mmCIF file of C-alpha atoms in Angstrom:
data_model
loop_
_atom_site.group_PDB
_atom_site.id
_atom_site.type_symbol
_atom_site.label_atom_id
_atom_site.label_comp_id
_atom_site.label_asym_id
_atom_site.label_seq_id
_atom_site.Cartn_x
_atom_site.Cartn_y
_atom_site.Cartn_z
ATOM 1 C CA UNK A 1 12.055 6.968 -9.758
ATOM 2 C CA UNK A 2 10.487 5.890 -13.048
ATOM 3 C CA UNK A 3 11.403 2.690 -14.897
ATOM 4 C CA UNK A 4 10.699 0.949 -18.178
ATOM 5 C CA UNK A 5 9.089 -2.482 -17.853
ATOM 6 C CA UNK A 6 12.495 -4.078 -18.452
ATOM 7 C CA UNK A 7 13.862 -2.260 -15.387
ATOM 8 C CA UNK A 8 15.709 0.537 -17.199
ATOM 9 C CA UNK A 9 15.655 3.756 -15.190
ATOM 10 C CA UNK A 10 13.992 6.596 -17.114
ATOM 11 C CA UNK A 11 14.251 9.476 -14.663
ATOM 12 C CA UNK A 12 14.331 10.359 -10.990
ATOM 13 C CA UNK A 13 13.835 13.463 -8.887
ATOM 14 C CA UNK A 14 14.183 14.552 -5.283
ATOM 15 C CA UNK A 15 10.993 15.386 -3.362
ATOM 16 C CA UNK A 16 10.498 17.092 0.037
ATOM 17 C CA UNK A 17 9.380 13.912 1.835
ATOM 18 C CA UNK A 18 10.892 11.872 4.660
ATOM 19 C CA UNK A 19 9.595 8.569 3.319
ATOM 20 C CA UNK A 20 7.575 7.835 0.191
ATOM 21 C CA UNK A 21 5.221 5.190 1.530
ATOM 22 C CA UNK A 22 2.381 5.441 -1.003
ATOM 23 C CA UNK A 23 2.247 6.768 -4.552
ATOM 24 C CA UNK A 24 -0.529 7.556 -7.033
ATOM 25 C CA UNK A 25 -0.327 8.922 -10.567
ATOM 26 C CA UNK A 26 -3.087 11.467 -11.269
ATOM 27 C CA UNK A 27 -2.741 12.934 -14.763
ATOM 28 C CA UNK A 28 0.244 15.298 -14.495
ATOM 29 C CA UNK A 29 0.483 15.058 -10.702
ATOM 30 C CA UNK A 30 2.188 12.437 -8.561
ATOM 31 C CA UNK A 31 0.552 12.079 -5.147
ATOM 32 C CA UNK A 32 2.801 10.854 -2.334
ATOM 33 C CA UNK A 33 1.887 9.642 1.155
ATOM 34 C CA UNK A 34 4.701 10.479 3.586
ATOM 35 C CA UNK A 35 4.288 9.233 7.183
ATOM 36 C CA UNK A 36 7.000 11.684 8.200
ATOM 37 C CA UNK A 37 9.450 9.299 9.823
ATOM 38 C CA UNK A 38 11.756 6.518 8.738
ATOM 39 C CA UNK A 39 13.972 3.806 10.190
ATOM 40 C CA UNK A 40 17.503 4.811 9.229
ATOM 41 C CA UNK A 41 20.873 3.155 9.868
ATOM 42 C CA UNK A 42 22.871 4.730 12.679
ATOM 43 C CA UNK A 43 25.663 2.182 12.584
ATOM 44 C CA UNK A 44 26.429 -1.243 11.176
ATOM 45 C CA UNK A 45 23.400 -3.409 11.792
ATOM 46 C CA UNK A 46 21.564 -0.870 14.004
ATOM 47 C CA UNK A 47 18.677 1.462 13.177
ATOM 48 C CA UNK A 48 16.697 4.248 14.802
ATOM 49 C CA UNK A 49 13.622 6.283 13.890
ATOM 50 C CA UNK A 50 14.369 9.671 12.357
ATOM 51 C CA UNK A 51 11.647 12.295 12.014
ATOM 52 C CA UNK A 52 11.223 14.485 8.944
ATOM 53 C CA UNK A 53 11.025 18.230 9.408
ATOM 54 C CA UNK A 54 7.577 18.418 7.764
ATOM 55 C CA UNK A 55 5.954 15.613 9.759
ATOM 56 C CA UNK A 56 3.299 13.399 8.189
ATOM 57 C CA UNK A 57 2.011 14.807 4.914
ATOM 58 C CA UNK A 58 0.499 14.103 1.514
ATOM 59 C CA UNK A 59 2.153 15.836 -1.436
ATOM 60 C CA UNK A 60 1.122 16.443 -5.025
ATOM 61 C CA UNK A 61 4.316 16.730 -7.069
ATOM 62 C CA UNK A 62 4.455 18.098 -10.595
ATOM 63 C CA UNK A 63 6.619 16.389 -13.204
ATOM 64 C CA UNK A 64 9.201 19.189 -12.837
ATOM 65 C CA UNK A 65 9.623 18.325 -9.148
ATOM 66 C CA UNK A 66 7.721 21.285 -7.703
ATOM 67 C CA UNK A 67 4.973 20.866 -5.111
ATOM 68 C CA UNK A 68 1.417 21.653 -6.229
ATOM 69 C CA UNK A 69 -0.441 20.684 -3.023
ATOM 70 C CA UNK A 70 0.610 19.781 0.520
ATOM 71 C CA UNK A 71 -1.808 18.255 3.031
ATOM 72 C CA UNK A 72 -0.845 18.116 6.698
ATOM 73 C CA UNK A 73 -2.681 16.770 9.729
ATOM 74 C CA UNK A 74 -6.453 17.363 9.530
ATOM 75 C CA UNK A 75 -8.011 19.882 11.912
ATOM 76 C CA UNK A 76 -9.845 17.238 13.943
ATOM 77 C CA UNK A 77 -9.869 16.814 17.751
ATOM 78 C CA UNK A 78 -8.426 13.299 17.455
ATOM 79 C CA UNK A 79 -5.150 14.812 16.242
ATOM 80 C CA UNK A 80 -4.742 16.689 19.500
ATOM 81 C CA UNK A 81 -3.446 13.391 20.873
ATOM 82 C CA UNK A 82 -2.482 11.503 17.684
ATOM 83 C CA UNK A 83 0.092 12.076 14.970
ATOM 84 C CA UNK A 84 -0.704 12.094 11.249
ATOM 85 C CA UNK A 85 1.158 9.225 9.558
ATOM 86 C CA UNK A 86 -0.382 8.709 6.090
ATOM 87 C CA UNK A 87 0.522 5.468 4.354
ATOM 88 C CA UNK A 88 -1.563 5.368 1.167
ATOM 89 C CA UNK A 89 -3.284 7.748 -1.237
ATOM 90 C CA UNK A 90 -5.816 7.168 -4.031
ATOM 91 C CA UNK A 91 -7.049 9.677 -6.603
ATOM 92 C CA UNK A 92 -10.582 8.791 -7.759
ATOM 93 C CA UNK A 93 -13.340 11.401 -8.141
ATOM 94 C CA UNK A 94 -11.987 12.736 -4.848
ATOM 95 C CA UNK A 95 -8.688 12.182 -3.080
ATOM 96 C CA UNK A 96 -8.539 9.479 -0.396
ATOM 97 C CA UNK A 97 -5.812 9.182 2.246
ATOM 98 C CA UNK A 98 -5.221 6.334 4.697
ATOM 99 C CA UNK A 99 -3.696 7.400 8.012
ATOM 100 C CA UNK A 100 -2.477 3.894 8.720
ATOM 101 C CA UNK A 101 0.343 4.666 11.128
ATOM 102 C CA UNK A 102 -1.376 7.512 12.960
ATOM 103 C CA UNK A 103 -5.006 7.856 14.048
ATOM 104 C CA UNK A 104 -6.286 4.805 12.095
ATOM 105 C CA UNK A 105 -8.617 6.824 9.869
ATOM 106 C CA UNK A 106 -9.337 7.239 6.159
ATOM 107 C CA UNK A 107 -9.842 10.824 4.980
ATOM 108 C CA UNK A 108 -11.552 12.254 1.910
ATOM 109 C CA UNK A 109 -10.295 15.467 0.265
ATOM 110 C CA UNK A 110 -10.878 17.461 -2.873
ATOM 111 C CA UNK A 111 -7.968 18.038 -5.246
ATOM 112 C CA UNK A 112 -7.120 21.308 -3.491
ATOM 113 C CA UNK A 113 -6.552 19.460 -0.215
ATOM 114 C CA UNK A 114 -9.760 20.516 1.560
ATOM 115 C CA UNK A 115 -11.062 17.875 3.976
ATOM 116 C CA UNK A 116 -14.501 16.565 2.951
ATOM 117 C CA UNK A 117 -14.961 13.799 5.516
ATOM 118 C CA UNK A 118 -13.387 10.968 7.487
ATOM 119 C CA UNK A 119 -14.123 7.267 7.975
ATOM 120 C CA UNK A 120 -13.286 5.516 11.224
ATOM 121 C CA UNK A 121 -14.380 8.096 13.768
ATOM 122 C CA UNK A 122 -17.571 6.075 14.318
ATOM 123 C CA UNK A 123 -19.278 3.010 12.877
ATOM 124 C CA UNK A 124 -16.134 1.171 11.769
ATOM 125 C CA UNK A 125 -12.928 0.684 13.718
ATOM 126 C CA UNK A 126 -9.705 0.271 11.759
ATOM 127 C CA UNK A 127 -6.482 -1.236 13.042
ATOM 128 C CA UNK A 128 -3.816 0.111 10.689
ATOM 129 C CA UNK A 129 -5.711 0.929 7.483
ATOM 130 C CA UNK A 130 -2.445 0.518 5.645
ATOM 131 C CA UNK A 131 -3.524 0.634 2.011
ATOM 132 C CA UNK A 132 -6.513 1.839 0.012
ATOM 133 C CA UNK A 133 -7.628 1.190 -3.566
ATOM 134 C CA UNK A 134 -10.530 2.222 -5.770
ATOM 135 C CA UNK A 135 -12.580 -0.731 -7.019
ATOM 136 C CA UNK A 136 -14.433 0.094 -10.240
ATOM 137 C CA UNK A 137 -14.942 -3.504 -11.378
ATOM 138 C CA UNK A 138 -18.455 -4.189 -12.668
ATOM 139 C CA UNK A 139 -19.458 -0.599 -11.956
ATOM 140 C CA UNK A 140 -18.953 -0.942 -8.202
ATOM 141 C CA UNK A 141 -17.208 2.346 -7.343
ATOM 142 C CA UNK A 142 -16.182 1.254 -3.866
ATOM 143 C CA UNK A 143 -13.257 2.191 -1.678
ATOM 144 C CA UNK A 144 -11.239 -0.826 -0.567
ATOM 145 C CA UNK A 145 -9.374 -0.506 2.719
ATOM 146 C CA UNK A 146 -6.672 -3.015 3.670
ATOM 147 C CA UNK A 147 -7.288 -3.127 7.427
ATOM 148 C CA UNK A 148 -3.978 -4.785 8.141
ATOM 149 C CA UNK A 149 -4.175 -5.185 11.909
ATOM 150 C CA UNK A 150 -7.557 -6.896 11.568
ATOM 151 C CA UNK A 151 -6.418 -9.202 8.719
ATOM 152 C CA UNK A 152 -9.209 -8.104 6.401
ATOM 153 C CA UNK A 153 -10.157 -5.857 3.499
ATOM 154 C CA UNK A 154 -13.263 -3.696 3.796
ATOM 155 C CA UNK A 155 -15.342 -2.629 0.793
ATOM 156 C CA UNK A 156 -16.778 0.758 1.746
ATOM 157 C CA UNK A 157 -19.527 2.815 0.135
ATOM 158 C CA UNK A 158 -17.682 6.127 -0.323
ATOM 159 C CA UNK A 159 -20.548 8.579 0.153
ATOM 160 C CA UNK A 160 -21.826 7.088 3.431
ATOM 161 C CA UNK A 161 -18.772 5.304 4.840
ATOM 162 C CA UNK A 162 -20.899 2.168 5.261
ATOM 163 C CA UNK A 163 -19.119 -1.174 5.051
ATOM 164 C CA UNK A 164 -20.672 -3.101 2.174
ATOM 165 C CA UNK A 165 -18.793 -6.322 2.849
ATOM 166 C CA UNK A 166 -15.654 -7.857 4.343
ATOM 167 C CA UNK A 167 -13.191 -9.361 1.871
ATOM 168 C CA UNK A 168 -10.558 -11.973 2.584
ATOM 169 C CA UNK A 169 -11.580 -12.898 6.110
ATOM 170 C CA UNK A 170 -9.511 -16.015 6.880
ATOM 171 C CA UNK A 171 -7.818 -15.721 3.467
ATOM 172 C CA UNK A 172 -5.557 -12.679 3.613
ATOM 173 C CA UNK A 173 -2.971 -12.145 6.336
ATOM 174 C CA UNK A 174 -1.672 -8.674 7.137
ATOM 175 C CA UNK A 175 -2.867 -7.109 3.837
ATOM 176 C CA UNK A 176 -0.472 -4.251 3.108
ATOM 177 C CA UNK A 177 -0.987 -3.281 -0.530
ATOM 178 C CA UNK A 178 -3.652 -3.731 -3.201
ATOM 179 C CA UNK A 179 -4.074 -3.328 -6.932
ATOM 180 C CA UNK A 180 -6.992 -3.887 -9.295
ATOM 181 C CA UNK A 181 -6.302 -5.504 -12.673
ATOM 182 C CA UNK A 182 -9.222 -6.471 -14.914
ATOM 183 C CA UNK A 183 -11.450 -8.585 -12.646
ATOM 184 C CA UNK A 184 -8.687 -9.384 -10.142
ATOM 185 C CA UNK A 185 -7.899 -7.975 -6.735
ATOM 186 C CA UNK A 186 -4.178 -8.424 -6.088
ATOM 187 C CA UNK A 187 -3.175 -8.260 -2.423
ATOM 188 C CA UNK A 188 0.280 -8.005 -0.890
ATOM 189 C CA UNK A 189 0.172 -10.134 2.266
ATOM 190 C CA UNK A 190 2.985 -8.902 4.503
ATOM 191 C CA UNK A 191 3.324 -12.433 5.812
ATOM 192 C CA UNK A 192 5.272 -13.584 2.763
ATOM 193 C CA UNK A 193 2.854 -14.049 -0.152
ATOM 194 C CA UNK A 194 0.694 -12.430 -2.844
ATOM 195 C CA UNK A 195 -3.011 -13.293 -2.916
ATOM 196 C CA UNK A 196 -5.170 -13.210 -6.064
ATOM 197 C CA UNK A 197 -8.936 -12.832 -5.581
ATOM 198 C CA UNK A 198 -11.577 -12.851 -8.317
ATOM 199 C CA UNK A 199 -14.473 -10.410 -8.765
ATOM 200 C CA UNK A 200 -16.574 -12.515 -6.371
ATOM 201 C CA UNK A 201 -13.913 -11.998 -3.654
ATOM 202 C CA UNK A 202 -12.942 -15.673 -3.890
ATOM 203 C CA UNK A 203 -9.326 -16.751 -3.532
ATOM 204 C CA UNK A 204 -7.744 -17.993 -6.765
ATOM 205 C CA UNK A 205 -4.278 -18.655 -5.411
ATOM 206 C CA UNK A 206 -1.427 -17.489 -3.208
ATOM 207 C CA UNK A 207 1.866 -16.693 -4.948
ATOM 208 C CA UNK A 208 5.352 -17.085 -3.512
ATOM 209 C CA UNK A 209 4.507 -18.681 -0.167
ATOM 210 C CA UNK A 210 7.609 -19.805 1.712
ATOM 211 C CA UNK A 211 5.737 -22.375 3.780
ATOM 212 C CA UNK A 212 6.725 -20.813 7.104
ATOM 213 C CA UNK A 213 5.323 -17.992 9.206
ATOM 214 C CA UNK A 214 7.729 -15.224 8.276
ATOM 215 C CA UNK A 215 6.492 -12.957 11.045
ATOM 216 C CA UNK A 216 7.843 -15.360 13.687
ATOM 217 C CA UNK A 217 11.433 -14.983 12.502
ATOM 218 C CA UNK A 218 13.710 -13.102 14.868
ATOM 219 C CA UNK A 219 14.382 -9.669 13.387
ATOM 220 C CA UNK A 220 11.701 -9.993 10.693
ATOM 221 C CA UNK A 221 11.503 -8.687 7.986
ATOM 222 C CA UNK A 222 15.263 -8.878 8.283
ATOM 223 C CA UNK A 223 17.427 -11.324 10.248
ATOM 224 C CA UNK A 224 19.508 -11.022 13.410
ATOM 225 C CA UNK A 225 23.008 -12.413 13.131
ATOM 226 C CA UNK A 226 25.699 -11.788 15.716
ATOM 227 C CA UNK A 227 23.514 -9.118 17.302
ATOM 228 C CA UNK A 228 23.266 -7.182 14.029
ATOM 229 C CA UNK A 229 20.176 -6.548 11.908
ATOM 230 C CA UNK A 230 20.956 -7.733 8.380
ATOM 231 C CA UNK A 231 19.209 -8.251 5.054
ATOM 232 C CA UNK A 232 17.714 -11.751 4.815
ATOM 233 C CA UNK A 233 18.454 -14.248 2.087
ATOM 234 C CA UNK A 234 15.562 -14.196 -0.393
ATOM 235 C CA UNK A 235 14.940 -16.979 -2.889
ATOM 236 C CA UNK A 236 13.637 -16.409 -6.439
ATOM 237 C CA UNK A 237 9.951 -17.259 -6.616
ATOM 238 C CA UNK A 238 9.438 -16.764 -2.869
ATOM 239 C CA UNK A 239 8.411 -13.601 -1.060
ATOM 240 C CA UNK A 240 9.776 -12.313 2.212
ATOM 241 C CA UNK A 241 7.620 -9.302 3.127
ATOM 242 C CA UNK A 242 5.453 -7.959 0.258
ATOM 243 C CA UNK A 243 4.562 -4.401 1.182
ATOM 244 C CA UNK A 244 2.888 -3.043 -1.955
ATOM 245 C CA UNK A 245 1.856 -4.086 -5.470
ATOM 246 C CA UNK A 246 1.143 -2.449 -8.811
ATOM 247 C CA UNK A 247 0.032 -3.889 -12.151
ATOM 248 C CA UNK A 248 0.713 -2.449 -15.609
ATOM 249 C CA UNK A 249 -2.134 -2.413 -18.171
ATOM 250 C CA UNK A 250 -0.784 -5.547 -19.885
ATOM 251 C CA UNK A 251 -0.555 -7.506 -16.632
ATOM 252 C CA UNK A 252 2.992 -7.124 -15.341
ATOM 253 C CA UNK A 253 2.665 -7.418 -11.573
ATOM 254 C CA UNK A 254 5.372 -5.550 -9.639
ATOM 255 C CA UNK A 255 5.855 -6.499 -5.994
ATOM 256 C CA UNK A 256 7.693 -4.179 -3.615
ATOM 257 C CA UNK A 257 9.159 -5.899 -0.543
ATOM 258 C CA UNK A 258 10.051 -4.347 2.793
ATOM 259 C CA UNK A 259 13.485 -5.264 4.133
ATOM 260 C CA UNK A 260 16.963 -3.768 4.159
ATOM 261 C CA UNK A 261 17.710 -2.739 0.581
ATOM 262 C CA UNK A 262 14.205 -3.686 -0.550
ATOM 263 C CA UNK A 263 13.399 -5.806 -3.584
ATOM 264 C CA UNK A 264 11.230 -5.364 -6.674
ATOM 265 C CA UNK A 265 9.932 -8.503 -8.368
ATOM 266 C CA UNK A 266 8.051 -8.608 -11.686
ATOM 267 C CA UNK A 267 5.505 -11.384 -12.292
ATOM 268 C CA UNK A 268 3.591 -12.030 -15.535
ATOM 269 C CA UNK A 269 -0.048 -12.285 -14.430
ATOM 270 C CA UNK A 270 -1.425 -13.575 -17.778
ATOM 271 C CA UNK A 271 0.932 -16.545 -17.539
ATOM 272 C CA UNK A 272 -0.135 -17.220 -13.960
ATOM 273 C CA UNK A 273 -3.806 -17.093 -14.948
ATOM 274 C CA UNK A 274 -3.253 -19.393 -17.922
ATOM 275 C CA UNK A 275 -1.668 -21.968 -15.631
ATOM 276 C CA UNK A 276 -4.553 -21.686 -13.163
ATOM 277 C CA UNK A 277 -7.136 -22.175 -15.903
ATOM 278 C CA UNK A 278 -5.337 -25.065 -17.604
ATOM 279 C CA UNK A 279 -7.091 -28.470 -17.384
ATOM 280 C CA UNK A 280 -5.772 -30.770 -14.663
ATOM 281 C CA UNK A 281 -3.220 -33.299 -15.855
#
């Protein structure tokens, strides 16, 4: 689905995916990360996991809705005992795919879908590499990996797979989505907030904190009432479970939240930054 900045729907199209978990625009192609399964309602207030017929996959979709490239599970021994559940995809010089829900690896492909290498088989151990982003600030050219289960973001040298540094240790919690805008790293913390970090990896602020540990709520990210799983009440200006983020060129931050029905929230980053830089008093 494509929208104007004011929320008006421009167009939509069906795609052969079970769940669109990650999306990347690459010239005329739209890359989609599909983990291949989805929690679906099977009655009022009850849900079960339903598998897609194609399993985990990464798709390149043309603007007319046809499929240009399909990438399935890599031909690696680890997938003899693990499923392929890709959660995020990034198109830089090469194509990068995070298998966050499967074998806990990050794969590198060319645009034709040929596997060039993998990170996480040795040297670094991921625990749900849920989101990836390409960091080109100040000429860095690094791959950022939101290692959600380890509550950290890793800056990785793409040609060697070496970890250059750890970002957000003790600052980010359950990082689930990332976006680069100007000199900012914007992080969706699944635990109910958005974190803004500067080019020196220093925290500027958290946005939308509710003041409670959302993960401790029974039924989170939803609520349990009368034995049923229901959508929670969400307050304007507060976040429930930010799952991914994107930023338009002029600084409109869009936050996608994970819960029944979902929620998209638009935040004006230039206004936020002007408030942060204003003199005290």
